[in-house]
Amino acid sequence: MRRSAINRLQQWYAWQCDGDWEHGAGIHIATLDNPGWHMTVNLVGTDLEDRPFSTVELNRTDRNWLYCRVAEDKFEGACGPNNLHEMVTTFLDWAAPAGSARAKPKEATRIAHSGPGKR
């Protein structure tokens, strides 16, 4: 059974967490007002930092489109309102060879946080 794109993205994120990377830019997913989605992934310090990526540009309709590129050490994706899965999968399919080389996530230094809901 194939894992969902969200599960795969969670696993890739966990592989990157080393006590430092996750405190920087990490992964950001937001909505656009045209409408659509935008995703940025900080590649600095990951196995993808120097990996070539061929820009993806698909313009099917006003609401069915996808644009992905790598620039300035970041994966940047934007897509129509129903193309979020396609955008995340585009990133993950490119990232898979690097991520799959690791047997387990990086070990992170855990820092205790005080306050409600924090351990």
mmCIF file of N, CA, C and O in Angstrom, residues 12-113:
data_model
loop_
_atom_site.group_PDB
_atom_site.id
_atom_site.type_symbol
_atom_site.label_atom_id
_atom_site.label_comp_id
_atom_site.label_asym_id
_atom_site.label_seq_id
_atom_site.Cartn_x
_atom_site.Cartn_y
_atom_site.Cartn_z
ATOM 1 N N TRP A 12 9.817 12.801 5.146
ATOM 2 C CA TRP A 12 10.947 13.559 4.612
ATOM 3 C C TRP A 12 11.346 14.650 5.603
ATOM 4 O O TRP A 12 12.530 14.840 5.880
ATOM 5 N N TYR A 13 10.353 15.336 6.151
ATOM 6 C CA TYR A 13 10.625 16.387 7.142
ATOM 7 C C TYR A 13 11.368 15.801 8.348
ATOM 8 O O TYR A 13 12.370 16.354 8.792
ATOM 9 N N ALA A 14 10.882 14.670 8.860
ATOM 10 C CA ALA A 14 11.527 14.035 10.014
ATOM 11 C C ALA A 14 12.974 13.672 9.713
ATOM 12 O O ALA A 14 13.848 13.806 10.580
ATOM 13 N N TRP A 15 13.257 13.228 8.475
ATOM 14 C CA TRP A 15 14.631 12.894 8.092
ATOM 15 C C TRP A 15 15.549 14.108 8.149
ATOM 16 O O TRP A 15 16.750 13.971 8.365
ATOM 17 N N GLN A 16 14.997 15.297 7.936
ATOM 18 C CA GLN A 16 15.820 16.498 7.904
ATOM 19 C C GLN A 16 16.084 17.070 9.291
ATOM 20 O O GLN A 16 17.058 17.784 9.503
ATOM 21 N N CYS A 17 15.189 16.787 10.234
ATOM 22 C CA CYS A 17 15.288 17.378 11.572
ATOM 23 C C CYS A 17 16.536 16.888 12.287
ATOM 24 O O CYS A 17 16.675 15.708 12.577
ATOM 25 N N ASP A 18 17.425 17.829 12.543
ATOM 26 C CA ASP A 18 18.694 17.503 13.175
ATOM 27 C C ASP A 18 18.989 18.406 14.366
ATOM 28 O O ASP A 18 20.103 18.479 14.840
ATOM 29 N N GLY A 19 17.971 19.116 14.841
ATOM 30 C CA GLY A 19 18.157 20.044 15.942
ATOM 31 C C GLY A 19 18.462 21.446 15.473
ATOM 32 O O GLY A 19 18.442 22.386 16.260
ATOM 33 N N ASP A 20 18.735 21.610 14.183
ATOM 34 C CA ASP A 20 19.069 22.919 13.633
ATOM 35 C C ASP A 20 18.198 23.262 12.423
ATOM 36 O O ASP A 20 17.565 24.321 12.390
ATOM 37 N N TRP A 21 18.151 22.356 11.433
ATOM 38 C CA TRP A 21 17.448 22.627 10.176
ATOM 39 C C TRP A 21 16.014 23.067 10.410
ATOM 40 O O TRP A 21 15.532 24.014 9.800
ATOM 41 N N GLU A 22 15.294 22.371 11.321
ATOM 42 C CA GLU A 22 13.891 22.664 11.542
ATOM 43 C C GLU A 22 13.645 24.035 12.182
ATOM 44 O O GLU A 22 12.519 24.541 12.170
ATOM 45 N N HIS A 23 14.689 24.664 12.709
ATOM 46 C CA HIS A 23 14.546 25.998 13.290
ATOM 47 C C HIS A 23 14.711 27.097 12.246
ATOM 48 O O HIS A 23 14.452 28.263 12.529
ATOM 49 N N GLY A 24 15.134 26.713 11.055
ATOM 50 C CA GLY A 24 15.274 27.673 9.960
ATOM 51 C C GLY A 24 13.999 27.730 9.147
ATOM 52 O O GLY A 24 12.887 27.648 9.671
ATOM 53 N N ALA A 25 14.136 27.795 7.855
ATOM 54 C CA ALA A 25 12.980 27.963 6.974
ATOM 55 C C ALA A 25 12.098 26.722 6.902
ATOM 56 O O ALA A 25 10.887 26.838 6.773
ATOM 57 N N GLY A 26 12.659 25.513 6.967
ATOM 58 C CA GLY A 26 11.857 24.294 6.941
ATOM 59 C C GLY A 26 10.952 24.196 5.732
ATOM 60 O O GLY A 26 11.366 24.433 4.603
ATOM 61 N N ILE A 27 9.691 23.830 5.982
ATOM 62 C CA ILE A 27 8.683 23.696 4.932
ATOM 63 C C ILE A 27 7.540 24.651 5.239
ATOM 64 O O ILE A 27 7.056 24.696 6.370
ATOM 65 N N HIS A 28 7.112 25.387 4.231
ATOM 66 C CA HIS A 28 5.971 26.297 4.380
ATOM 67 C C HIS A 28 4.968 26.001 3.276
ATOM 68 O O HIS A 28 5.331 25.965 2.100
ATOM 69 N N ILE A 29 3.713 25.797 3.663
ATOM 70 C CA ILE A 29 2.619 25.626 2.715
ATOM 71 C C ILE A 29 1.562 26.662 3.063
ATOM 72 O O ILE A 29 1.173 26.789 4.228
ATOM 73 N N ALA A 30 1.124 27.407 2.061
ATOM 74 C CA ALA A 30 0.144 28.476 2.283
ATOM 75 C C ALA A 30 -0.807 28.553 1.093
ATOM 76 O O ALA A 30 -0.536 27.991 0.029
ATOM 77 N N THR A 31 -1.884 29.274 1.272
ATOM 78 C CA THR A 31 -2.827 29.477 0.177
ATOM 79 C C THR A 31 -2.470 30.732 -0.594
ATOM 80 O O THR A 31 -1.816 31.635 -0.080
ATOM 81 N N LEU A 32 -2.914 30.774 -1.848
ATOM 82 C CA LEU A 32 -2.763 31.939 -2.718
ATOM 83 C C LEU A 32 -4.140 32.545 -2.948
ATOM 84 O O LEU A 32 -5.151 31.846 -2.870
ATOM 85 N N ASP A 33 -4.187 33.801 -3.302
ATOM 86 C CA ASP A 33 -5.480 34.467 -3.503
ATOM 87 C C ASP A 33 -5.998 34.389 -4.933
ATOM 88 O O ASP A 33 -6.996 35.002 -5.256
ATOM 89 N N ASN A 34 -5.381 33.598 -5.785
ATOM 90 C CA ASN A 34 -5.807 33.574 -7.193
ATOM 91 C C ASN A 34 -6.733 32.429 -7.605
ATOM 92 O O ASN A 34 -7.076 32.409 -8.781
ATOM 93 N N PRO A 35 -7.273 31.506 -6.976
ATOM 94 C CA PRO A 35 -6.839 30.818 -5.759
ATOM 95 C C PRO A 35 -5.839 29.717 -6.074
ATOM 96 O O PRO A 35 -5.687 29.331 -7.220
ATOM 97 N N GLY A 36 -5.211 29.222 -5.043
ATOM 98 C CA GLY A 36 -4.247 28.150 -5.208
ATOM 99 C C GLY A 36 -3.438 27.927 -3.955
ATOM 100 O O GLY A 36 -3.799 28.387 -2.868
ATOM 101 N N TRP A 37 -2.334 27.228 -4.132
ATOM 102 C CA TRP A 37 -1.426 26.864 -3.043
ATOM 103 C C TRP A 37 0.000 27.266 -3.389
ATOM 104 O O TRP A 37 0.368 27.318 -4.553
ATOM 105 N N HIS A 38 0.805 27.480 -2.352
ATOM 106 C CA HIS A 38 2.232 27.779 -2.513
ATOM 107 C C HIS A 38 2.996 26.954 -1.483
ATOM 108 O O HIS A 38 2.561 26.823 -0.346
ATOM 109 N N MET A 39 4.116 26.392 -1.899
ATOM 110 C CA MET A 39 4.958 25.612 -0.996
ATOM 111 C C MET A 39 6.414 26.008 -1.209
ATOM 112 O O MET A 39 6.875 26.130 -2.347
ATOM 113 N N THR A 40 7.122 26.212 -0.107
ATOM 114 C CA THR A 40 8.559 26.488 -0.139
ATOM 115 C C THR A 40 9.245 25.511 0.797
ATOM 116 O O THR A 40 8.792 25.317 1.929
ATOM 117 N N VAL A 41 10.329 24.894 0.324
ATOM 118 C CA VAL A 41 11.108 23.960 1.132
ATOM 119 C C VAL A 41 12.556 24.432 1.127
ATOM 120 O O VAL A 41 13.173 24.551 0.060
ATOM 121 N N ASN A 42 13.090 24.691 2.306
ATOM 122 C CA ASN A 42 14.489 25.070 2.451
ATOM 123 C C ASN A 42 15.350 23.839 2.198
ATOM 124 O O ASN A 42 15.210 22.832 2.887
ATOM 125 N N LEU A 43 16.226 23.904 1.213
ATOM 126 C CA LEU A 43 17.062 22.759 0.855
ATOM 127 C C LEU A 43 18.448 22.809 1.485
ATOM 128 O O LEU A 43 19.185 21.823 1.424
ATOM 129 N N VAL A 44 18.823 23.926 2.092
ATOM 130 C CA VAL A 44 20.144 24.065 2.690
ATOM 131 C C VAL A 44 20.310 23.029 3.795
ATOM 132 O O VAL A 44 19.456 22.872 4.662
ATOM 133 N N GLY A 45 21.405 22.290 3.714
ATOM 134 C CA GLY A 45 21.701 21.276 4.711
ATOM 135 C C GLY A 45 21.012 19.942 4.464
ATOM 136 O O GLY A 45 21.126 19.037 5.282
ATOM 137 N N THR A 46 20.305 19.807 3.333
ATOM 138 C CA THR A 46 19.660 18.533 3.005
ATOM 139 C C THR A 46 20.429 17.856 1.871
ATOM 140 O O THR A 46 21.274 18.473 1.226
ATOM 141 N N ASP A 47 20.091 16.608 1.603
ATOM 142 C CA ASP A 47 20.713 15.881 0.497
ATOM 143 C C ASP A 47 20.318 16.457 -0.858
ATOM 144 O O ASP A 47 20.884 16.089 -1.874
ATOM 145 N N LEU A 48 19.316 17.339 -0.869
ATOM 146 C CA LEU A 48 18.810 17.911 -2.122
ATOM 147 C C LEU A 48 19.464 19.238 -2.483
ATOM 148 O O LEU A 48 19.210 19.781 -3.558
ATOM 149 N N GLU A 49 20.283 19.758 -1.610
ATOM 150 C CA GLU A 49 20.847 21.099 -1.773
ATOM 151 C C GLU A 49 21.475 21.326 -3.146
ATOM 152 O O GLU A 49 21.294 22.387 -3.734
ATOM 153 N N ASP A 50 22.181 20.356 -3.674
ATOM 154 C CA ASP A 50 22.867 20.534 -4.961
ATOM 155 C C ASP A 50 22.285 19.662 -6.068
ATOM 156 O O ASP A 50 22.874 19.545 -7.137
ATOM 157 N N ARG A 51 21.144 19.053 -5.827
ATOM 158 C CA ARG A 51 20.542 18.165 -6.825
ATOM 159 C C ARG A 51 19.846 18.987 -7.912
ATOM 160 O O ARG A 51 19.059 19.878 -7.620
ATOM 161 N N PRO A 52 20.099 18.688 -9.171
ATOM 162 C CA PRO A 52 19.420 19.394 -10.268
ATOM 163 C C PRO A 52 17.912 19.115 -10.253
ATOM 164 O O PRO A 52 17.480 18.017 -9.896
ATOM 165 N N PHE A 53 17.142 20.108 -10.637
ATOM 166 C CA PHE A 53 15.686 19.978 -10.748
ATOM 167 C C PHE A 53 15.256 20.662 -12.034
ATOM 168 O O PHE A 53 15.640 21.800 -12.288
ATOM 169 N N SER A 54 14.466 19.977 -12.820
ATOM 170 C CA SER A 54 13.930 20.564 -14.055
ATOM 171 C C SER A 54 12.607 21.243 -13.732
ATOM 172 O O SER A 54 11.693 20.611 -13.198
ATOM 173 N N THR A 55 12.524 22.519 -14.034
ATOM 174 C CA THR A 55 11.310 23.284 -13.772
ATOM 175 C C THR A 55 10.096 22.596 -14.395
ATOM 176 O O THR A 55 10.167 22.088 -15.507
ATOM 177 N N VAL A 56 9.012 22.576 -13.649
ATOM 178 C CA VAL A 56 7.745 21.999 -14.100
ATOM 179 C C VAL A 56 6.763 23.147 -14.284
ATOM 180 O O VAL A 56 6.569 23.945 -13.373
ATOM 181 N N GLU A 57 6.164 23.232 -15.461
ATOM 182 C CA GLU A 57 5.174 24.268 -15.725
ATOM 183 C C GLU A 57 4.034 23.647 -16.529
ATOM 184 O O GLU A 57 4.188 23.311 -17.692
ATOM 185 N N LEU A 58 2.887 23.474 -15.874
ATOM 186 C CA LEU A 58 1.702 22.894 -16.499
ATOM 187 C C LEU A 58 0.553 23.890 -16.363
ATOM 188 O O LEU A 58 0.171 24.238 -15.244
ATOM 189 N N ASN A 59 0.022 24.352 -17.473
ATOM 190 C CA ASN A 59 -1.086 25.296 -17.477
ATOM 191 C C ASN A 59 -2.263 24.664 -18.203
ATOM 192 O O ASN A 59 -2.419 24.837 -19.402
ATOM 193 N N ARG A 60 -3.076 23.936 -17.469
ATOM 194 C CA ARG A 60 -4.211 23.232 -18.061
ATOM 195 C C ARG A 60 -5.428 24.150 -18.194
ATOM 196 O O ARG A 60 -6.034 24.235 -19.249
ATOM 197 N N THR A 61 -5.808 24.797 -17.070
ATOM 198 C CA THR A 61 -6.906 25.769 -17.043
ATOM 199 C C THR A 61 -6.565 26.822 -15.992
ATOM 200 O O THR A 61 -5.524 26.730 -15.321
ATOM 201 N N ASP A 62 -7.460 27.787 -15.797
ATOM 202 C CA ASP A 62 -7.242 28.834 -14.792
ATOM 203 C C ASP A 62 -7.120 28.267 -13.380
ATOM 204 O O ASP A 62 -6.497 28.879 -12.522
ATOM 205 N N ARG A 63 -7.747 27.130 -13.120
ATOM 206 C CA ARG A 63 -7.758 26.551 -11.784
ATOM 207 C C ARG A 63 -7.043 25.196 -11.717
ATOM 208 O O ARG A 63 -7.058 24.545 -10.685
ATOM 209 N N ASN A 64 -6.432 24.787 -12.799
ATOM 210 C CA ASN A 64 -5.743 23.499 -12.872
ATOM 211 C C ASN A 64 -4.361 23.733 -13.470
ATOM 212 O O ASN A 64 -4.170 23.615 -14.674
ATOM 213 N N TRP A 65 -3.416 24.070 -12.607
ATOM 214 C CA TRP A 65 -2.074 24.414 -13.058
ATOM 215 C C TRP A 65 -1.059 24.051 -11.977
ATOM 216 O O TRP A 65 -1.409 23.844 -10.819
ATOM 217 N N LEU A 66 0.207 23.975 -12.400
ATOM 218 C CA LEU A 66 1.295 23.625 -11.498
ATOM 219 C C LEU A 66 2.575 24.274 -11.987
ATOM 220 O O LEU A 66 2.884 24.236 -13.185
ATOM 221 N N TYR A 67 3.318 24.891 -11.081
ATOM 222 C CA TYR A 67 4.617 25.459 -11.400
ATOM 223 C C TYR A 67 5.558 25.126 -10.251
ATOM 224 O O TYR A 67 5.278 25.462 -9.093
ATOM 225 N N CYS A 68 6.653 24.444 -10.545
ATOM 226 C CA CYS A 68 7.652 24.085 -9.538
ATOM 227 C C CYS A 68 9.040 24.379 -10.072
ATOM 228 O O CYS A 68 9.312 24.135 -11.251
ATOM 229 N N ARG A 69 9.900 24.874 -9.204
ATOM 230 C CA ARG A 69 11.288 25.145 -9.574
ATOM 231 C C ARG A 69 12.157 25.074 -8.328
ATOM 232 O O ARG A 69 11.654 25.062 -7.200
ATOM 233 N N VAL A 70 13.464 25.061 -8.535
ATOM 234 C CA VAL A 70 14.429 25.208 -7.458
ATOM 235 C C VAL A 70 15.232 26.458 -7.762
ATOM 236 O O VAL A 70 15.766 26.611 -8.869
ATOM 237 N N ALA A 71 15.254 27.362 -6.801
ATOM 238 C CA ALA A 71 16.005 28.612 -6.936
ATOM 239 C C ALA A 71 16.497 29.036 -5.558
ATOM 240 O O ALA A 71 15.769 28.885 -4.565
ATOM 241 N N GLU A 72 17.699 29.542 -5.505
ATOM 242 C CA GLU A 72 18.289 30.058 -4.267
ATOM 243 C C GLU A 72 18.142 29.074 -3.105
ATOM 244 O O GLU A 72 17.700 29.433 -2.017
ATOM 245 N N ASP A 73 18.507 27.821 -3.361
ATOM 246 C CA ASP A 73 18.509 26.766 -2.344
ATOM 247 C C ASP A 73 17.132 26.475 -1.760
ATOM 248 O O ASP A 73 17.005 26.054 -0.611
ATOM 249 N N LYS A 74 16.078 26.697 -2.568
ATOM 250 C CA LYS A 74 14.715 26.410 -2.130
ATOM 251 C C LYS A 74 13.937 25.743 -3.257
ATOM 252 O O LYS A 74 14.059 26.131 -4.410
ATOM 253 N N PHE A 75 13.126 24.748 -2.886
ATOM 254 C CA PHE A 75 12.123 24.230 -3.795
ATOM 255 C C PHE A 75 10.931 25.159 -3.636
ATOM 256 O O PHE A 75 10.474 25.420 -2.517
ATOM 257 N N GLU A 76 10.422 25.670 -4.760
ATOM 258 C CA GLU A 76 9.258 26.548 -4.741
ATOM 259 C C GLU A 76 8.201 25.967 -5.654
ATOM 260 O O GLU A 76 8.492 25.640 -6.809
ATOM 261 N N GLY A 77 7.007 25.812 -5.129
ATOM 262 C CA GLY A 77 5.910 25.298 -5.923
ATOM 263 C C GLY A 77 4.687 26.173 -5.752
ATOM 264 O O GLY A 77 4.471 26.752 -4.686
ATOM 265 N N ALA A 78 3.912 26.282 -6.805
ATOM 266 C CA ALA A 78 2.629 26.977 -6.762
ATOM 267 C C ALA A 78 1.689 26.188 -7.658
ATOM 268 O O ALA A 78 2.116 25.576 -8.641
ATOM 269 N N CYS A 79 0.402 26.183 -7.294
ATOM 270 C CA CYS A 79 -0.540 25.372 -8.055
ATOM 271 C C CYS A 79 -1.962 25.853 -7.847
ATOM 272 O O CYS A 79 -2.232 26.680 -6.976
ATOM 273 N N GLY A 80 -2.859 25.310 -8.659
ATOM 274 C CA GLY A 80 -4.270 25.607 -8.539
ATOM 275 C C GLY A 80 -4.853 25.041 -7.256
ATOM 276 O O GLY A 80 -4.207 24.260 -6.548
ATOM 277 N N PRO A 81 -6.097 25.398 -6.950
ATOM 278 C CA PRO A 81 -6.704 25.001 -5.679
ATOM 279 C C PRO A 81 -6.888 23.500 -5.500
ATOM 280 O O PRO A 81 -6.959 23.022 -4.366
ATOM 281 N N ASN A 82 -6.934 22.745 -6.575
ATOM 282 C CA ASN A 82 -7.101 21.288 -6.477
ATOM 283 C C ASN A 82 -5.847 20.516 -6.867
ATOM 284 O O ASN A 82 -5.922 19.314 -7.141
ATOM 285 N N ASN A 83 -4.693 21.192 -6.888
ATOM 286 C CA ASN A 83 -3.447 20.559 -7.314
ATOM 287 C C ASN A 83 -2.423 20.424 -6.193
ATOM 288 O O ASN A 83 -1.249 20.156 -6.454
ATOM 289 N N LEU A 84 -2.848 20.598 -4.943
ATOM 290 C CA LEU A 84 -1.907 20.507 -3.820
ATOM 291 C C LEU A 84 -1.216 19.144 -3.783
ATOM 292 O O LEU A 84 0.005 19.064 -3.643
ATOM 293 N N HIS A 85 -1.970 18.078 -3.913
ATOM 294 C CA HIS A 85 -1.388 16.736 -3.903
ATOM 295 C C HIS A 85 -0.349 16.595 -5.010
ATOM 296 O O HIS A 85 0.744 16.051 -4.789
ATOM 297 N N GLU A 86 -0.657 17.088 -6.188
ATOM 298 C CA GLU A 86 0.267 17.001 -7.327
ATOM 299 C C GLU A 86 1.555 17.770 -7.047
ATOM 300 O O GLU A 86 2.649 17.306 -7.376
ATOM 301 N N MET A 87 1.439 18.950 -6.419
ATOM 302 C CA MET A 87 2.625 19.750 -6.112
ATOM 303 C C MET A 87 3.492 19.046 -5.069
ATOM 304 O O MET A 87 4.713 18.935 -5.238
ATOM 305 N N VAL A 88 2.883 18.560 -4.011
ATOM 306 C CA VAL A 88 3.638 17.869 -2.963
ATOM 307 C C VAL A 88 4.280 16.604 -3.530
ATOM 308 O O VAL A 88 5.451 16.310 -3.257
ATOM 309 N N THR A 89 3.551 15.865 -4.350
ATOM 310 C CA THR A 89 4.088 14.650 -4.969
ATOM 311 C C THR A 89 5.245 14.964 -5.918
ATOM 312 O O THR A 89 6.218 14.213 -5.985
ATOM 313 N N THR A 90 5.169 16.078 -6.641
ATOM 314 C CA THR A 90 6.271 16.492 -7.513
ATOM 315 C C THR A 90 7.542 16.673 -6.690
ATOM 316 O O THR A 90 8.617 16.188 -7.059
ATOM 317 N N PHE A 91 7.418 17.348 -5.545
ATOM 318 C CA PHE A 91 8.579 17.516 -4.664
ATOM 319 C C PHE A 91 9.074 16.165 -4.161
ATOM 320 O O PHE A 91 10.263 15.861 -4.235
ATOM 321 N N LEU A 92 8.166 15.343 -3.649
ATOM 322 C CA LEU A 92 8.554 14.069 -3.047
ATOM 323 C C LEU A 92 9.164 13.098 -4.046
ATOM 324 O O LEU A 92 10.114 12.386 -3.716
ATOM 325 N N ASP A 93 8.636 13.070 -5.260
ATOM 326 C CA ASP A 93 9.201 12.179 -6.278
ATOM 327 C C ASP A 93 10.625 12.598 -6.630
ATOM 328 O O ASP A 93 11.485 11.760 -6.883
ATOM 329 N N TRP A 94 10.881 13.895 -6.631
ATOM 330 C CA TRP A 94 12.242 14.401 -6.865
ATOM 331 C C TRP A 94 13.125 14.099 -5.655
ATOM 332 O O TRP A 94 14.282 13.710 -5.800
ATOM 333 N N ALA A 95 12.578 14.237 -4.458
ATOM 334 C CA ALA A 95 13.351 14.056 -3.228
ATOM 335 C C ALA A 95 13.585 12.587 -2.883
ATOM 336 O O ALA A 95 14.527 12.271 -2.164
ATOM 337 N N ALA A 96 12.741 11.683 -3.389
ATOM 338 C CA ALA A 96 12.765 10.278 -2.975
ATOM 339 C C ALA A 96 14.137 9.619 -3.040
ATOM 340 O O ALA A 96 14.522 8.965 -2.080
ATOM 341 N N PRO A 97 14.892 9.746 -4.118
ATOM 342 C CA PRO A 97 16.187 9.056 -4.137
ATOM 343 C C PRO A 97 17.111 9.500 -3.008
ATOM 344 O O PRO A 97 17.810 8.683 -2.427
ATOM 345 N N ALA A 98 17.063 10.793 -2.644
ATOM 346 C CA ALA A 98 17.920 11.273 -1.554
ATOM 347 C C ALA A 98 17.382 10.813 -0.212
ATOM 348 O O ALA A 98 18.120 10.338 0.630
ATOM 349 N N GLY A 99 16.077 10.937 -0.009
ATOM 350 C CA GLY A 99 15.478 10.546 1.259
ATOM 351 C C GLY A 99 15.556 9.061 1.515
ATOM 352 O O GLY A 99 15.754 8.631 2.638
ATOM 353 N N SER A 100 15.399 8.270 0.470
ATOM 354 C CA SER A 100 15.394 6.828 0.659
ATOM 355 C C SER A 100 16.781 6.281 0.976
ATOM 356 O O SER A 100 16.899 5.142 1.403
ATOM 357 N N ALA A 101 17.813 7.083 0.793
ATOM 358 C CA ALA A 101 19.165 6.627 1.106
ATOM 359 C C ALA A 101 19.376 6.530 2.617
ATOM 360 O O ALA A 101 20.240 5.812 3.073
ATOM 361 N N ARG A 102 18.547 7.239 3.385
ATOM 362 C CA ARG A 102 18.656 7.199 4.829
ATOM 363 C C ARG A 102 17.796 6.069 5.376
ATOM 364 O O ARG A 102 16.659 5.910 4.985
ATOM 365 N N ALA A 103 18.316 5.340 6.316
ATOM 366 C CA ALA A 103 17.557 4.255 6.928
ATOM 367 C C ALA A 103 16.621 4.781 8.008
ATOM 368 O O ALA A 103 15.606 4.191 8.300
ATOM 369 N N LYS A 104 16.997 5.875 8.652
ATOM 370 C CA LYS A 104 16.169 6.412 9.723
ATOM 371 C C LYS A 104 16.382 7.921 9.797
ATOM 372 O O LYS A 104 17.340 8.461 9.244
ATOM 373 N N PRO A 105 15.497 8.628 10.514
ATOM 374 C CA PRO A 105 15.637 10.077 10.652
ATOM 375 C C PRO A 105 16.924 10.455 11.364
ATOM 376 O O PRO A 105 17.480 9.673 12.134
ATOM 377 N N LYS A 106 17.384 11.683 11.096
ATOM 378 C CA LYS A 106 18.525 12.217 11.824
ATOM 379 C C LYS A 106 18.148 12.323 13.293
ATOM 380 O O LYS A 106 17.008 12.585 13.639
ATOM 381 N N GLU A 107 19.107 12.133 14.154
ATOM 382 C CA GLU A 107 18.855 12.296 15.577
ATOM 383 C C GLU A 107 18.927 13.780 15.907
ATOM 384 O O GLU A 107 19.843 14.470 15.510
ATOM 385 N N ALA A 108 17.953 14.255 16.626
ATOM 386 C CA ALA A 108 17.901 15.666 16.999
ATOM 387 C C ALA A 108 18.136 15.811 18.492
ATOM 388 O O ALA A 108 17.794 14.949 19.285
ATOM 389 N N THR A 109 18.720 16.906 18.861
ATOM 390 C CA THR A 109 18.858 17.247 20.258
ATOM 391 C C THR A 109 17.524 17.787 20.717
ATOM 392 O O THR A 109 16.998 18.731 20.136
ATOM 393 N N ARG A 110 16.946 17.182 21.722
ATOM 394 C CA ARG A 110 15.639 17.593 22.218
ATOM 395 C C ARG A 110 15.819 18.630 23.322
ATOM 396 O O ARG A 110 16.610 18.442 24.242
ATOM 397 N N ILE A 111 15.079 19.725 23.220
ATOM 398 C CA ILE A 111 15.121 20.786 24.211
ATOM 399 C C ILE A 111 13.757 20.824 24.882
ATOM 400 O O ILE A 111 12.729 20.892 24.213
ATOM 401 N N ALA A 112 13.737 20.781 26.202
ATOM 402 C CA ALA A 112 12.472 20.822 26.936
ATOM 403 C C ALA A 112 11.886 22.227 26.854
ATOM 404 O O ALA A 112 12.596 23.223 26.972
ATOM 405 N N HIS A 113 10.577 22.296 26.635
ATOM 406 C CA HIS A 113 9.853 23.559 26.589
ATOM 407 C C HIS A 113 8.861 23.577 27.731
ATOM 408 O O HIS A 113 8.218 22.582 28.015
#
